[in-house]
XYZ file of N, CA and C in Angstrom:
306
model
N 30.534 -47.016 -10.550
C 29.539 -45.863 -10.420
C 30.055 -44.488 -10.441
N 31.232 -44.555 -9.967
C 32.007 -42.983 -9.445
C 31.755 -42.300 -10.678
N 31.238 -42.434 -11.685
C 31.281 -41.366 -12.821
C 29.770 -40.792 -12.750
N 29.147 -41.539 -11.744
C 27.714 -40.527 -11.491
C 27.767 -39.525 -10.570
N 28.628 -39.710 -9.457
C 28.545 -38.889 -8.270
C 29.610 -37.797 -8.731
N 29.418 -36.776 -8.872
C 30.249 -35.303 -9.000
C 30.117 -34.802 -7.810
N 29.314 -34.315 -7.248
C 29.239 -33.541 -6.074
C 28.189 -34.094 -5.020
N 28.795 -35.184 -4.088
C 27.986 -35.508 -3.110
C 28.360 -35.306 -1.700
N 27.104 -35.200 -0.909
C 27.151 -34.736 0.472
C 27.105 -36.551 0.841
N 28.156 -36.967 1.417
C 28.176 -38.282 2.204
C 27.539 -38.384 3.301
N 26.742 -39.385 3.623
C 26.362 -39.828 4.816
C 26.284 -41.232 5.106
N 26.343 -41.758 6.312
C 26.790 -43.237 6.535
C 25.594 -43.674 5.994
N 25.760 -45.140 5.188
C 24.819 -45.871 4.555
C 23.933 -45.491 3.596
N 24.229 -44.077 3.113
C 23.627 -43.220 1.966
C 24.567 -42.870 0.966
N 24.974 -43.462 0.164
C 25.903 -43.209 -1.064
C 25.196 -41.942 -2.089
N 23.795 -41.977 -2.326
C 23.499 -41.357 -3.373
C 22.450 -40.491 -3.120
N 22.046 -40.193 -1.748
C 20.664 -39.596 -1.752
C 20.923 -37.951 -1.495
N 22.020 -37.539 -1.435
C 22.399 -36.348 -1.481
C 23.348 -35.900 -2.610
N 23.462 -36.470 -3.524
C 24.272 -36.147 -4.942
C 23.569 -35.491 -5.768
N 24.620 -34.481 -6.400
C 24.018 -33.690 -7.397
C 24.945 -34.102 -8.562
N 23.801 -35.096 -9.480
C 24.778 -35.892 -10.505
C 25.193 -35.155 -11.760
N 24.688 -34.065 -12.001
C 24.786 -33.214 -13.246
C 24.650 -31.832 -13.082
N 25.675 -30.797 -13.307
C 24.946 -29.492 -13.035
C 24.315 -29.062 -14.352
N 24.342 -29.707 -15.288
C 23.207 -29.231 -16.341
C 22.057 -29.844 -16.295
N 21.253 -29.453 -17.286
C 19.910 -30.077 -17.300
C 20.000 -31.453 -17.797
N 19.032 -32.359 -17.413
C 18.719 -33.635 -17.407
C 17.060 -33.751 -17.925
N 16.925 -34.622 -18.679
C 15.600 -34.874 -19.204
C 14.604 -35.554 -18.246
N 13.456 -35.836 -18.492
C 12.670 -36.819 -17.512
C 13.241 -38.143 -17.554
N 13.199 -38.626 -19.001
C 13.692 -40.009 -18.847
C 15.068 -40.222 -18.280
N 16.021 -39.243 -18.605
C 17.255 -39.456 -17.978
C 17.256 -39.285 -16.343
N 16.547 -38.626 -15.871
C 16.193 -38.532 -14.569
C 15.700 -39.817 -13.999
N 14.944 -40.586 -14.621
C 14.261 -41.768 -14.179
C 15.501 -42.815 -14.168
N 16.493 -42.873 -15.526
C 17.394 -43.900 -15.562
C 18.210 -43.728 -14.111
N 18.595 -42.433 -13.969
C 19.382 -42.054 -13.029
C 18.873 -42.519 -11.690
N 17.605 -42.411 -11.218
C 16.833 -42.711 -10.205
C 17.116 -44.307 -9.811
N 16.795 -45.275 -11.079
C 16.851 -46.501 -10.949
C 18.391 -46.941 -10.591
N 19.330 -46.251 -11.095
C 20.681 -46.389 -10.601
C 20.688 -46.333 -8.979
N 20.464 -44.905 -8.656
C 20.513 -44.784 -7.290
C 19.946 -45.689 -6.252
N 18.645 -45.871 -6.740
C 17.956 -46.774 -5.793
C 18.288 -48.189 -5.943
N 18.959 -48.778 -7.148
C 19.506 -49.995 -7.084
C 20.964 -50.007 -6.185
N 21.646 -48.871 -6.296
C 22.848 -48.899 -5.356
C 22.228 -48.913 -3.715
N 21.444 -48.097 -3.498
C 20.995 -48.099 -2.047
C 20.652 -49.289 -1.438
N 19.927 -50.220 -2.610
C 19.253 -51.518 -2.286
C 20.595 -52.439 -1.949
N 21.429 -52.220 -2.687
C 22.691 -53.227 -2.787
C 23.327 -52.833 -1.289
N 23.305 -51.748 -1.073
C 23.889 -51.312 0.272
C 23.391 -51.982 1.305
N 22.103 -51.875 1.256
C 21.099 -52.584 2.314
C 21.462 -53.774 2.515
N 21.250 -54.665 1.305
C 21.553 -55.886 1.148
C 22.609 -56.576 1.919
N 23.655 -55.898 1.404
C 25.240 -56.336 2.070
C 25.525 -55.639 3.517
N 24.869 -54.985 3.954
C 25.391 -54.193 5.163
C 25.993 -55.234 6.497
N 25.074 -56.182 6.642
C 25.516 -57.080 7.668
C 26.778 -57.961 7.284
N 27.227 -58.117 5.959
C 28.159 -59.219 5.355
C 29.346 -58.737 5.506
N 30.302 -59.490 6.131
C 31.587 -59.169 6.596
C 32.660 -59.701 5.642
N 32.167 -60.580 4.797
C 33.268 -61.352 4.012
C 32.748 -61.672 2.450
N 33.534 -61.817 1.574
C 33.128 -62.528 0.029
C 32.720 -63.825 0.510
N 33.286 -64.454 1.375
C 32.876 -65.911 1.317
C 31.300 -66.089 1.997
N 31.046 -65.141 3.155
C 29.925 -64.849 3.501
C 28.861 -64.680 2.494
N 29.112 -63.474 1.695
C 28.367 -63.109 0.499
C 27.948 -64.355 -0.445
N 28.807 -64.907 -0.700
C 28.813 -66.067 -1.722
C 27.841 -67.264 -1.175
N 27.830 -67.594 0.037
C 27.040 -68.664 0.698
C 25.601 -68.202 0.841
N 25.262 -66.783 0.796
C 23.957 -66.433 1.071
C 23.345 -66.136 -0.309
N 22.602 -67.385 -0.872
C 22.247 -67.222 -2.213
C 21.216 -66.123 -2.322
N 20.226 -65.687 -1.393
C 19.186 -64.845 -1.510
C 20.017 -63.554 -1.668
N 20.800 -63.037 -0.817
C 21.529 -61.713 -1.070
C 22.275 -61.708 -2.307
N 23.023 -62.699 -2.466
C 23.733 -62.847 -3.936
C 22.755 -62.524 -4.994
N 21.874 -63.364 -5.129
C 20.606 -63.073 -6.240
C 20.131 -61.655 -6.502
N 19.954 -61.192 -5.176
C 19.453 -59.912 -5.233
C 20.376 -58.695 -5.807
N 21.812 -58.903 -5.266
C 22.756 -58.068 -5.524
C 23.050 -58.052 -7.113
N 22.916 -59.102 -7.593
C 23.374 -59.360 -8.899
C 22.279 -59.093 -9.752
N 20.899 -59.259 -9.384
C 19.684 -58.498 -10.095
C 19.862 -57.039 -10.196
N 20.095 -56.495 -9.065
C 20.358 -54.878 -8.868
C 21.361 -54.319 -10.071
N 22.413 -55.302 -9.992
C 23.752 -54.633 -10.713
C 23.286 -54.935 -12.253
N 22.311 -55.770 -12.492
C 21.831 -56.043 -13.705
C 20.851 -54.786 -14.213
N 20.378 -54.326 -13.127
C 19.252 -52.995 -13.313
C 20.025 -52.084 -13.535
N 21.058 -51.759 -12.700
C 21.983 -50.683 -13.089
C 22.690 -50.759 -14.328
N 23.112 -51.692 -14.728
C 23.605 -51.819 -16.232
C 22.685 -51.592 -17.224
N 21.432 -51.986 -17.334
C 20.399 -51.807 -18.166
C 20.298 -50.102 -18.070
N 19.939 -49.592 -16.818
C 19.662 -48.093 -16.775
C 20.900 -47.202 -17.361
N 22.134 -47.822 -17.182
C 23.161 -46.877 -17.725
C 22.927 -46.879 -19.196
N 22.727 -48.306 -19.679
C 22.520 -48.476 -21.250
C 21.545 -47.502 -21.793
N 20.374 -47.635 -20.989
C 19.320 -46.667 -21.635
C 19.548 -45.121 -21.283
N 20.069 -44.877 -20.221
C 20.439 -43.373 -20.143
C 21.462 -43.009 -21.016
N 22.519 -43.775 -21.889
C 23.425 -43.408 -22.700
C 22.597 -43.090 -24.105
N 21.531 -43.937 -24.393
C 21.166 -43.760 -25.508
C 20.148 -42.791 -25.597
N 19.681 -42.447 -24.383
C 18.874 -41.203 -24.131
C 19.617 -39.793 -24.125
N 20.557 -39.453 -23.668
C 21.263 -38.675 -23.449
C 22.396 -38.284 -24.529
N 22.197 -37.005 -25.187
C 22.980 -36.531 -26.187
C 24.187 -35.782 -25.739
N 24.043 -35.261 -24.268
C 25.015 -34.372 -23.622
C 25.753 -35.220 -22.635
N 25.196 -36.046 -22.067
C 25.778 -36.461 -20.807
C 26.574 -38.171 -21.105
N 27.861 -38.194 -20.316
C 28.442 -39.501 -20.581
C 28.520 -39.670 -19.126
N 28.775 -41.106 -18.808
C 29.118 -41.742 -17.414
C 30.455 -42.487 -17.826
N 31.346 -42.053 -16.669
C 32.615 -42.606 -16.485
C 32.309 -44.276 -16.053
N 33.291 -45.160 -16.940
C 33.211 -46.483 -16.827
C 31.999 -46.910 -17.314
N 31.326 -46.378 -18.244
C 29.634 -47.084 -18.628
C 29.775 -48.434 -19.301
N 30.782 -48.664 -20.112
C 30.732 -49.880 -20.518
C 30.889 -51.065 -19.710
N 31.948 -50.878 -18.732
C 32.328 -52.045 -17.785
C 30.818 -52.241 -17.026
N 30.023 -50.922 -16.797
C 28.898 -51.291 -15.759
C 27.934 -51.753 -16.815
N 27.763 -51.417 -18.040
C 26.710 -52.244 -18.768
C 26.861 -53.802 -18.806
N 28.182 -54.058 -18.941
C 28.433 -55.516 -19.086
C 28.301 -56.231 -17.506
N 28.026 -55.354 -16.631
C 27.638 -56.317 -15.717
C 26.265 -57.197 -15.716
N 25.182 -56.765 -16.746
C 23.895 -57.345 -17.045
C 24.317 -58.676 -17.787
N 25.445 -58.748 -18.387
C 25.639 -60.027 -19.078
C 26.163 -61.194 -18.388
N 26.898 -60.993 -17.439
C 27.584 -61.998 -16.404
C 26.780 -63.196 -16.477
């Protein structure tokens, strides 16, 4: 999702709360899709905050399911954002969109 965050003030545990995603104007629909993306990122960070290894993550079916669900939400929101936007592009969008297929 690095293509989303241009100018960010990072705080521990909050990747996106203080990010200015675009310097230009965004429509209300674009803003909603970007909000969906940032909310899912924050939830994924919260879900995985105490997990120390991929093995631990793989065994935790609730967390794994929740993370995968939100990766799908991110992929769908990126796809809809790109269809809505005439002027904005997101770095690695096709890879992010493909997360929903897995």
